[in-house]
Every structure is written in structure tokens, then in C-alpha cells.
Amino acid sequence: MKETADSLTQSRRNFLKTAGCLTIGFSFSCQPLSASEKPPLQDSLPGSLRQQPQINAWLEVLDDGRIRVFTGKLELGQGIRTAIAQVAAEELDMDLNKVEVHLAETGRTPHEGYTAGSGSIENSAMAVRYAAAAARQKLLELAAKRWNKPGNQLRITNGKVELKTGTEQLTFAQLLNGKQLEDTVQLPVALKSKSDYRWVGKPILRTDIERMTRGEPVYVQDLRFPGMVHARIVRPLAHGAKLRFFDVAALKKTIPGVLKTVINGNFVGILATEEYEAVQAQWFAREQARWETAKPLPDEKRLAEYIKKLPAKTRTVKESGDLKAPEQTEGILLQARYFKPYHMHGSIGPSCAVALYQENKLHIWTHSQGVYPLREALKKMLGLETDAIHVVGVPGSGCYGHNGADDVAADAALLAMAYPGKHVRLQWSRDDEHGWEPYGSAMQMEAEARLDRSGKITHWRYDLWTDSHSTRPGGEPGNLLAARSIDKPFSAPTGGYSGGGYRNSEPYYTIPNLKVDAHFFEGPLRVSALRSLGAYANVFAIESFMDELAEKAGQDPLEFRLAHLDDERAVAVIKKLQELTRSEKVAANEGIGFAFSRYKNVATYCAVAARVFVDIKTGTVQVRKMWSVIDAGEVINPDGLKNQTEGGMIQSASWTLKEQVTFGREHVSSRDWRSYPIFRFSDIPEVEVVVIARPTEKPLGAGEAAQGPTAAALTNAIYRACGKRIRDLPVRIL
Amino acid sequence: MKARLVIEVNRKPHTVEVDPNTPLLYVLRNNLELNGPKYGCGLEQCGACMVLLDGKATPSCLLPVGTIKKQSIVTLEGLTQPNGSLSPVQRAFVEQQAAQCGYCLNGMVISATALLAENKQPDDTAIRQGMERVLCRCGTQSRIIRAIRQAAKEANP
């Protein structure tokens, strides 16, 4: 995937510079010492271990008996910190509280691209699992050599290696004598037998939740440094607007606490001693600054037609069988068109960053999902060397994709360089976040299918129109707002990560003749990765269309899907959902709808049902209950998986029923929670998640699996409740 | 511009030197270095900045600190017992794992605390009404409702 590709060798070199290491001088590929059963077959190193194979890139033994595990991923509320601690504690037979997890930091943790695409379990946790298992093997070998005993007389318990007789015992740190394990992980690695698991597969409580309830510092917003100053940014209402007038002296006169106003081209930032002074300065500056708006925006009411008419690059995603000569006389032909508007990430905490420029080095604390790619982009924007930028990942408010995190970091970097020696804390306002975050693209989907007499789909044609689904920095300064507005601006690259648009555009059903085309346009609003990327809209369209086809075929919607599925795991989630909902009673004006998808067509299986009530007179839809059956392979933390899936369903229901970025001819008009409403407590349905755990299968990321099927389950339920087929989002009944 | 003000936060008087127009949120976060109340919108629309003002859940992002006279302010930190043990609501949130990113948690725990102080056994509608002002984007509301039910049950078995 293009999203994760970056200069890995560079980061590895930097990493090695900072580590005091030891290479242990005997072969690694000996017989496993303590495996109680044959290890599973491994043909290649998993996940990010392929790029960073040294053990000490992933874990470090600490003097106090604990270990520190490194991940290039950031905690985004998905619980990755706990999952990673679980796998490390498991392989090294330690208590969970003896494992510290160090999140993404340049020069310190592995370069793992972005915390995105539900890949943290598959890539980072699996790398840590194998590195920890290799470390275990290594530590046992070292002890065996030291005591001159065969490996089967040794055991590992909670940070120590000991003789089973109890006569000898050394901590990991004592065994390593102040050094770290620099060996590379080589196959085969003896993994712990899954039947012996103490931590993995258990609903371990996330420890950070208790810290949150106590109001302990958790977020980048909570960082405080001595002498830290507060900053706000002043942006126009419209993208691309040019600054025509700004009275710095008037600002200083009105708000005497202003320390500095930084104007660089169309970039305006204000530094103040007190945060409230910075806030007032931002208000004042917004009033007095004059901007010249560039290009007008299209008519929002006609967005669906507009995006289809834009010049587009077409890519055939899939072509099989013969679509040129479908049996024209037989069966039923059905066509439908679907639309999804622009959506916001809508983080509850607007983006924030702290930056310090001191002694020719720039330090940035950020909730960016990719500290290394951000550093690459900043390096070019600021004309600094790689080594002169240090980026530390600190959790922020949930982002669900590429929100304002990278932009606020770039803004803060510019301000810190203009005001050296002080920590600059830049907090975006609600309006900054709503107005400037990159949205999830508007999309149009057209589907056409033919059913034969037996009710089987013989032909399928699907076209989708979309903008990019990733304009992450990825080493490109033009993807950062600040870089576009400075005196010597970088222009925004076009055609970013295009695969995201056709994610899940190919139906997971067995259809002999099929063609899927994706058409990429450059739309009127700034866009990037939003949870599940194009899968949300594609699954909404495909699964709505499957319901329409089932009806034409006169079949039960779930039976119709089962008749087109060959994959047993897909069948299993649907059958379980059938079982869960079979005895549900439906009241007047209520309906139950279903949908299924396998995320990315290669990852997590998820089937969703929704029961809704529709008030025809008022046009209101109330979601009463949602069910989800999910198979994400091996489960590291079942409660974490449930939490992600419950949340995914509720968030997707909010997108589907309520959300739409609105705009006028000049600028986006959704600039707060009143103009961009999302679900509140009165909208929240009961949710139930059933996990089908498959301990022998590969663990799969699951944070995005429910987004698409939830949308279609809801619209299919609405159809059953009131007979209205929803093909344009958000749902409007009247 | 600045004035010396005394406010009662978490049962202790605090003297702060600030512009009395400063919203309480910034005083709590920056002068008193509390992390509980969060900046979310600055518009009283999302509830991330909730505090208990004389026991009532109140957004702090627009409330000028100078207008607070004798009222008692309790933040998330102030719900924890002096011996460090969690309040029943905090404990229920931990046990139900009622958070993902947790940024909204302050508003949730504060609002739930105020709700249960007023209504010992809230039904589903009362819970939703009591929590309506606070937004969560991760979709953990169903767990939050469970946590509130648990806290209510534990307080009134």
C-alpha cells in the first residue's frame, strides 16, 4: 500500500545511532527450548518486522525488571497500547504491568508508516509478538550458556530466567549486563502455544481509561512546559483565499498580551502569554483581516451530478466473465444510483500541537498518525535536515483518519521557528477543525445487475466516482495547509492514494460476469482518509443493491446473500446474525435490515442488522437496536474488539442518518456542531456485538469493519419500515 | 485588566490573577493545571469542558471566571476521594470500559454525576436527557449508558 511506503532505511539508521547494543554471538536457528508443541508454520516475518527485523527495535529490557515495547503506531482510542502489551507480556511470560509501551516517536520507535487502515494489530502487534518470542528464545540461550545447563531445565517467569530447580535466577537485565538484544528475528520463531495464553484473547481492561477518569494528563492537549506560550491561527473562511489586509499594530494595541504575530504569505499565527489572550486575538484578527476568495464552489444541492461531470481518470478495478453479451431476453435487469456526501472526522477535541525550536533543533509533540512521514514533509517545508526534527507522538482526541493533526503540527512548527526558545502550544478552534480538516470524499455509485430465472446474479456492473482518500503528508509538504499558504508555497499534489476510493467496490459475492470501474475526480473540497475510506460508500451501495435484487428475486435478503457466498467464514457471520435476530418482533412502522461485508475483501468479516422506527409524518428515523457479528480472526482483546465495533456502528449510523458537510458558493458552512449535527444520546440505539473468535487464524484489524454494513443495514431497515428506498445520504424521509 | 480572584475548586480556595473575563476553562487548565475539563468547541455545544458548579453540570468554556462568586467548582479530579479511590461513577466507567479515545469522558462523568445526584434511579429516558449535552464521536454512548446504570445500582442496591 502506498500509504505505508516511506524511507525505512533512513529511520533504521537513525535508530541504530541511538541504541547501545550487543550482538550475541551464536546461532539463532537452533531448536526451540521451551515450546510445548510444534510452532505454527511461518513462511515470512509478520507485519512491520519485515522492515525492522532487530529485536531491540521492538523491545528493550529495563533495569527495574520491566520491559519497554516500541510501536510505531499511535494510540487513537482503539486500544492498541493494551493489545501490544498483551502480546509482549504473553510471549515473555510477564505480568501486564511490567510492560511499558512506547508510542510512535522519530529516532526512537520503528517507522511503521501510518496508524491507519486497521493495520495496527496485523503489523505492529504481530511484529512485537515475534520480537518478544525471539527475545525469549535468546534470553534462554544466554542463561543456558551462562549456567551450562540444557534449555529444558530453564524457565522464564515475570522478567527473570531461572533454573527449574530454583538454584539460579537472573533478571533479564542482569543476563544482558546492561546491553540490549540486537539480533535480528529469524524464522522459525517458537511462539507460545495458544492454549497456554494468560493475556491474549482475554478482555483485559485498558489501564489508560482509569487515568482518563482521574483527569491525569493523557493527551497532547494536556502537555505543559515551563514558559510555554499559547498560539492561535487565523485562517480565512475559504480555501485558497489570499490575505489582502492585516493590521498587526491594531492587534497588538487591542490585545497587549500578544507576543508576536507571524505573517508568512497567507499564513497568519498569533502568539500570546495567556491562552485567553490568544483566543481574543484570534477573534479580533478574524474580524479585521481581509481576504480575497479565489474559486467559487459549486451548487451544493447539485453535488451528485456535479462530481459525475468532473473530468475523471478511470481505472478498471475488476473485470471477469463477459459483460458485452448478457442474455438480453432472460431474467431481470436492475439499475440503481447511490450518493454519499462529504463527511467530517469531527474529532471532539480540535487538533493541537506543541513545538519548540531550540539550538537548531525542532521538537514537535503531535497526535499525527504518522510521525515519520510528517517529519519528511516538515523537513521539506522548513528546509531542515532530517536529524534537526524530532517528532513525538502523543494521543489526541479520536481522529478516525486524517484530521487536522498534521496541519496543526505544521502550523505550530512554523510558529516555533519564528519564536525560538519557547514551547509553543497551538490549539485549533472548533471552527478551524470543522472548516479546514480534510473531509471524507463525496461519492457517487451506479450499479446494474441481471438476475436469471432462478434468482442468481449473472451480470454485475458497478461504477463509482470519487476523489482521493488519502492526502496525508507522506513526505509531501503540499499536503500540509501551512505549506500551501506560506510566501513560497508548495502546491498540493494530485491523485493521492487512489485505492482507497474503490475499497470494497468489488462485491464479495460469486458473480460470473462482472466489471467494476472507479472514476477519480478532483472535487471542490479538501479530502483525505476517513475511517474505512471508500468502503463505507461502496458497501452502502452494494448492500442496498443486494437488498433490491433480493426483493426482485422474491427471496429473503440474507438467504439471497448466502446463495451468492462461497466463503465459510462469511456464511458463518450471516448465519449467526440470522440466529440473533430471528425471534425479533417488529412493531408498526418498524423494520429490520441487514448487510454484510468483508473489509477490504481480505480482512474482517462483519454482518450487521438494524431495527428502526420511521415516523412518516415527521420524517424522523429512530434506530432502536443494532446487532453485529464479527470475525476478525484471532482476537487479542475481545472487549477492545467489541468496543471498536459498537462505536463503529454508532458512528456510521450518525454519518448515515445525520451528516453532510454543507457549503455555499464561497466556503464551507458547517463550522460547528449546530451546522454539522452528529448523534447525541437521544439518537443512540441499543447495540449488541457477537464475536466469532478464530484463534488459529491470523488476527485482523477490525476498527473499520462495521462502517459500511451499518449504513446499508439502516437504509434496508428503513425500506422495510416505510417502503422508502434511500439511495442518497444522509437519510431524508420527506 | 488582571484581577486577583478567589475561586473554590475541588473544596479548596484558589487565588488566581487573571482577566475576570477569562472563561473558567482556561483558568482551570492553565492556572490550576487541571486536566479534567477539556476544550472541545468553546461554544457550549459539546460538553467536553463540563464542571460541577454547585453540583450542577455546567460548561466552563464561555463562563467568565469573574462571574463566579461563592459557587463551588468541582472538576473530574475532585470526584476522586482524598485516599485516591474512584467515585462510583468513575469506577463504573472504568469497569464498563466506557471510553475509546476518552476525550469526552470528562463531560460524561461530570454530567452523569450531576444526573445521579438529582435522580437516584434514572430510567433510560432520564439518562439520555441528562447526558444529551455531551457529544462522543467514538460511539461509546451505549457503554456510557451501561456505566450510569451500574453506578445507579451500586448507589441504591
PDB file of N, CA and C in Angstrom, chain B residues 68-121:
ATOM      1  N   ILE B  68     -18.121  34.111  38.782  1.00  0.00           N
ATOM      2  CA  ILE B  68     -18.295  33.063  39.798  1.00  0.00           C
ATOM      3  C   ILE B  68     -17.986  33.671  41.148  1.00  0.00           C
ATOM      4  N   LYS B  69     -18.996  33.709  42.007  1.00  0.00           N
ATOM      5  CA  LYS B  69     -18.781  34.349  43.302  1.00  0.00           C
ATOM      6  C   LYS B  69     -18.506  33.288  44.357  1.00  0.00           C
ATOM      7  N   LYS B  70     -19.568  32.810  44.950  1.00  0.00           N
ATOM      8  CA  LYS B  70     -19.352  31.866  46.046  1.00  0.00           C
ATOM      9  C   LYS B  70     -19.586  30.407  45.633  1.00  0.00           C
ATOM     10  N   GLN B  71     -19.852  30.223  44.353  1.00  0.00           N
ATOM     11  CA  GLN B  71     -20.189  28.849  43.961  1.00  0.00           C
ATOM     12  C   GLN B  71     -18.997  27.900  44.109  1.00  0.00           C
ATOM     13  N   SER B  72     -19.331  26.638  44.363  1.00  0.00           N
ATOM     14  CA  SER B  72     -18.260  25.646  44.449  1.00  0.00           C
ATOM     15  C   SER B  72     -18.067  25.012  43.069  1.00  0.00           C
ATOM     16  N   ILE B  73     -16.814  24.878  42.693  1.00  0.00           N
ATOM     17  CA  ILE B  73     -16.487  24.253  41.405  1.00  0.00           C
ATOM     18  C   ILE B  73     -15.855  22.901  41.702  1.00  0.00           C
ATOM     19  N   VAL B  74     -16.389  21.865  41.080  1.00  0.00           N
ATOM     20  CA  VAL B  74     -15.757  20.550  41.211  1.00  0.00           C
ATOM     21  C   VAL B  74     -15.417  20.059  39.809  1.00  0.00           C
ATOM     22  N   THR B  75     -14.168  19.646  39.629  1.00  0.00           N
ATOM     23  CA  THR B  75     -13.750  19.096  38.338  1.00  0.00           C
ATOM     24  C   THR B  75     -13.632  17.584  38.470  1.00  0.00           C
ATOM     25  N   LEU B  76     -13.317  16.943  37.366  1.00  0.00           N
ATOM     26  CA  LEU B  76     -13.150  15.489  37.344  1.00  0.00           C
ATOM     27  C   LEU B  76     -12.193  15.036  38.445  1.00  0.00           C
ATOM     28  N   GLU B  77     -11.112  15.773  38.610  1.00  0.00           N
ATOM     29  CA  GLU B  77     -10.109  15.427  39.625  1.00  0.00           C
ATOM     30  C   GLU B  77     -10.741  15.416  41.015  1.00  0.00           C
ATOM     31  N   GLY B  78     -11.706  16.320  41.224  1.00  0.00           N
ATOM     32  CA  GLY B  78     -12.315  16.466  42.534  1.00  0.00           C
ATOM     33  C   GLY B  78     -13.309  15.371  42.880  1.00  0.00           C
ATOM     34  N   LEU B  79     -13.645  14.514  41.910  1.00  0.00           N
ATOM     35  CA  LEU B  79     -14.576  13.419  42.194  1.00  0.00           C
ATOM     36  C   LEU B  79     -13.871  12.267  42.898  1.00  0.00           C
ATOM     37  N   THR B  80     -12.579  12.171  42.687  1.00  0.00           N
ATOM     38  CA  THR B  80     -11.790  11.107  43.319  1.00  0.00           C
ATOM     39  C   THR B  80     -11.704  11.383  44.815  1.00  0.00           C
ATOM     40  N   GLN B  81     -11.822  10.348  45.623  1.00  0.00           N
ATOM     41  CA  GLN B  81     -11.734  10.501  47.080  1.00  0.00           C
ATOM     42  C   GLN B  81     -10.312  10.932  47.476  1.00  0.00           C
ATOM     43  N   PRO B  82     -10.191  11.599  48.644  1.00  0.00           N
ATOM     44  CA  PRO B  82      -8.846  12.012  49.072  1.00  0.00           C
ATOM     45  C   PRO B  82      -7.872  10.827  49.172  1.00  0.00           C
ATOM     46  N   ASN B  83      -8.378   9.648  49.484  1.00  0.00           N
ATOM     47  CA  ASN B  83      -7.483   8.484  49.559  1.00  0.00           C
ATOM     48  C   ASN B  83      -7.166   7.898  48.182  1.00  0.00           C
ATOM     49  N   GLY B  84      -7.643   8.557  47.137  1.00  0.00           N
ATOM     50  CA  GLY B  84      -7.311   8.111  45.781  1.00  0.00           C
ATOM     51  C   GLY B  84      -8.329   7.165  45.175  1.00  0.00           C
ATOM     52  N   SER B  85      -9.330   6.737  45.951  1.00  0.00           N
ATOM     53  CA  SER B  85     -10.279   5.797  45.350  1.00  0.00           C
ATOM     54  C   SER B  85     -11.275   6.549  44.475  1.00  0.00           C
ATOM     55  N   LEU B  86     -11.728   5.855  43.456  1.00  0.00           N
ATOM     56  CA  LEU B  86     -12.599   6.482  42.460  1.00  0.00           C
ATOM     57  C   LEU B  86     -14.012   6.635  43.002  1.00  0.00           C
ATOM     58  N   SER B  87     -14.726   7.629  42.494  1.00  0.00           N
ATOM     59  CA  SER B  87     -16.146   7.772  42.827  1.00  0.00           C
ATOM     60  C   SER B  87     -16.908   6.635  42.144  1.00  0.00           C
ATOM     61  N   PRO B  88     -18.132   6.341  42.610  1.00  0.00           N
ATOM     62  CA  PRO B  88     -18.890   5.247  41.977  1.00  0.00           C
ATOM     63  C   PRO B  88     -19.052   5.437  40.464  1.00  0.00           C
ATOM     64  N   VAL B  89     -19.239   6.680  40.033  1.00  0.00           N
ATOM     65  CA  VAL B  89     -19.412   6.907  38.591  1.00  0.00           C
ATOM     66  C   VAL B  89     -18.093   6.650  37.860  1.00  0.00           C
ATOM     67  N   GLN B  90     -16.993   7.182  38.402  1.00  0.00           N
ATOM     68  CA  GLN B  90     -15.688   6.936  37.766  1.00  0.00           C
ATOM     69  C   GLN B  90     -15.408   5.435  37.681  1.00  0.00           C
ATOM     70  N   ARG B  91     -15.703   4.734  38.798  1.00  0.00           N
ATOM     71  CA  ARG B  91     -15.428   3.295  38.830  1.00  0.00           C
ATOM     72  C   ARG B  91     -16.272   2.561  37.786  1.00  0.00           C
ATOM     73  N   ALA B  92     -17.528   2.949  37.678  1.00  0.00           N
ATOM     74  CA  ALA B  92     -18.402   2.291  36.695  1.00  0.00           C
ATOM     75  C   ALA B  92     -17.894   2.511  35.273  1.00  0.00           C
ATOM     76  N   PHE B  93     -17.376   3.697  34.994  1.00  0.00           N
ATOM     77  CA  PHE B  93     -16.821   3.969  33.662  1.00  0.00           C
ATOM     78  C   PHE B  93     -15.616   3.072  33.392  1.00  0.00           C
ATOM     79  N   VAL B  94     -14.778   2.874  34.407  1.00  0.00           N
ATOM     80  CA  VAL B  94     -13.604   2.008  34.216  1.00  0.00           C
ATOM     81  C   VAL B  94     -14.063   0.566  34.015  1.00  0.00           C
ATOM     82  N   GLU B  95     -14.977   0.113  34.870  1.00  0.00           N
ATOM     83  CA  GLU B  95     -15.404  -1.283  34.787  1.00  0.00           C
ATOM     84  C   GLU B  95     -16.137  -1.587  33.491  1.00  0.00           C
ATOM     85  N   GLN B  96     -16.909  -0.638  33.006  1.00  0.00           N
ATOM     86  CA  GLN B  96     -17.605  -0.838  31.728  1.00  0.00           C
ATOM     87  C   GLN B  96     -16.715  -0.497  30.545  1.00  0.00           C
ATOM     88  N   GLN B  97     -15.495  -0.025  30.805  1.00  0.00           N
ATOM     89  CA  GLN B  97     -14.582   0.414  29.731  1.00  0.00           C
ATOM     90  C   GLN B  97     -15.338   1.361  28.784  1.00  0.00           C
ATOM     91  N   ALA B  98     -15.968   2.354  29.430  1.00  0.00           N
ATOM     92  CA  ALA B  98     -16.857   3.239  28.683  1.00  0.00           C
ATOM     93  C   ALA B  98     -16.095   4.408  28.061  1.00  0.00           C
ATOM     94  N   ALA B  99     -15.086   4.089  27.283  1.00  0.00           N
ATOM     95  CA  ALA B  99     -14.342   5.124  26.561  1.00  0.00           C
ATOM     96  C   ALA B  99     -13.584   4.478  25.418  1.00  0.00           C
ATOM     97  N   GLN B 100     -13.321   5.278  24.406  1.00  0.00           N
ATOM     98  CA  GLN B 100     -12.326   4.864  23.409  1.00  0.00           C
ATOM     99  C   GLN B 100     -11.197   5.864  23.482  1.00  0.00           C
ATOM    100  N   CYS B 101     -11.352   7.004  22.780  1.00  0.00           N
ATOM    101  CA  CYS B 101     -10.272   7.998  22.910  1.00  0.00           C
ATOM    102  C   CYS B 101     -10.347   8.671  24.268  1.00  0.00           C
ATOM    103  N   GLY B 102     -11.540   8.768  24.841  1.00  0.00           N
ATOM    104  CA  GLY B 102     -11.701   9.291  26.190  1.00  0.00           C
ATOM    105  C   GLY B 102     -11.730  10.803  26.299  1.00  0.00           C
ATOM    106  N   TYR B 103     -11.680  11.494  25.162  1.00  0.00           N
ATOM    107  CA  TYR B 103     -11.623  12.955  25.237  1.00  0.00           C
ATOM    108  C   TYR B 103     -12.925  13.532  25.810  1.00  0.00           C
ATOM    109  N   CYS B 104     -14.039  12.844  25.565  1.00  0.00           N
ATOM    110  CA  CYS B 104     -15.334  13.339  26.051  1.00  0.00           C
ATOM    111  C   CYS B 104     -15.616  12.896  27.485  1.00  0.00           C
ATOM    112  N   LEU B 105     -14.745  12.027  28.004  1.00  0.00           N
ATOM    113  CA  LEU B 105     -15.015  11.368  29.283  1.00  0.00           C
ATOM    114  C   LEU B 105     -15.299  12.353  30.413  1.00  0.00           C
ATOM    115  N   ASN B 106     -14.575  13.453  30.427  1.00  0.00           N
ATOM    116  CA  ASN B 106     -14.797  14.454  31.476  1.00  0.00           C
ATOM    117  C   ASN B 106     -16.258  14.889  31.506  1.00  0.00           C
ATOM    118  N   GLY B 107     -16.756  15.297  30.346  1.00  0.00           N
ATOM    119  CA  GLY B 107     -18.143  15.760  30.268  1.00  0.00           C
ATOM    120  C   GLY B 107     -19.120  14.672  30.633  1.00  0.00           C
ATOM    121  N   MET B 108     -18.771  13.438  30.263  1.00  0.00           N
ATOM    122  CA  MET B 108     -19.653  12.297  30.540  1.00  0.00           C
ATOM    123  C   MET B 108     -19.722  12.024  32.045  1.00  0.00           C
ATOM    124  N   VAL B 109     -18.551  11.935  32.675  1.00  0.00           N
ATOM    125  CA  VAL B 109     -18.517  11.589  34.096  1.00  0.00           C
ATOM    126  C   VAL B 109     -19.138  12.719  34.931  1.00  0.00           C
ATOM    127  N   ILE B 110     -18.820  13.958  34.585  1.00  0.00           N
ATOM    128  CA  ILE B 110     -19.385  15.101  35.320  1.00  0.00           C
ATOM    129  C   ILE B 110     -20.910  15.124  35.166  1.00  0.00           C
ATOM    130  N   SER B 111     -21.399  14.958  33.925  1.00  0.00           N
ATOM    131  CA  SER B 111     -22.847  15.017  33.695  1.00  0.00           C
ATOM    132  C   SER B 111     -23.552  13.860  34.383  1.00  0.00           C
ATOM    133  N   ALA B 112     -22.924  12.680  34.343  1.00  0.00           N
ATOM    134  CA  ALA B 112     -23.536  11.515  34.995  1.00  0.00           C
ATOM    135  C   ALA B 112     -23.579  11.712  36.505  1.00  0.00           C
ATOM    136  N   THR B 113     -22.543  12.310  37.060  1.00  0.00           N
ATOM    137  CA  THR B 113     -22.501  12.559  38.499  1.00  0.00           C
ATOM    138  C   THR B 113     -23.628  13.512  38.901  1.00  0.00           C
ATOM    139  N   ALA B 114     -23.798  14.578  38.129  1.00  0.00           N
ATOM    140  CA  ALA B 114     -24.866  15.543  38.409  1.00  0.00           C
ATOM    141  C   ALA B 114     -26.233  14.890  38.259  1.00  0.00           C
ATOM    142  N   LEU B 115     -26.376  14.082  37.233  1.00  0.00           N
ATOM    143  CA  LEU B 115     -27.649  13.401  36.984  1.00  0.00           C
ATOM    144  C   LEU B 115     -28.023  12.495  38.148  1.00  0.00           C
ATOM    145  N   LEU B 116     -27.066  11.701  38.621  1.00  0.00           N
ATOM    146  CA  LEU B 116     -27.364  10.742  39.689  1.00  0.00           C
ATOM    147  C   LEU B 116     -27.562  11.433  41.039  1.00  0.00           C
ATOM    148  N   ALA B 117     -26.994  12.620  41.183  1.00  0.00           N
ATOM    149  CA  ALA B 117     -27.209  13.364  42.422  1.00  0.00           C
ATOM    150  C   ALA B 117     -28.656  13.853  42.482  1.00  0.00           C
ATOM    151  N   GLU B 118     -29.207  14.125  41.313  1.00  0.00           N
ATOM    152  CA  GLU B 118     -30.553  14.673  41.227  1.00  0.00           C
ATOM    153  C   GLU B 118     -31.607  13.573  41.145  1.00  0.00           C
ATOM    154  N   ASN B 119     -31.252  12.494  40.491  1.00  0.00           N
ATOM    155  CA  ASN B 119     -32.205  11.420  40.220  1.00  0.00           C
ATOM    156  C   ASN B 119     -31.489  10.101  40.498  1.00  0.00           C
ATOM    157  N   LYS B 120     -31.795   9.528  41.644  1.00  0.00           N
ATOM    158  CA  LYS B 120     -31.038   8.347  42.095  1.00  0.00           C
ATOM    159  C   LYS B 120     -31.249   7.129  41.197  1.00  0.00           C
ATOM    160  N   GLN B 121     -32.443   7.024  40.625  1.00  0.00           N
ATOM    161  CA  GLN B 121     -32.739   5.871  39.764  1.00  0.00           C
ATOM    162  C   GLN B 121     -33.261   6.346  38.407  1.00  0.00           C
TER     163      GLN B 121
END
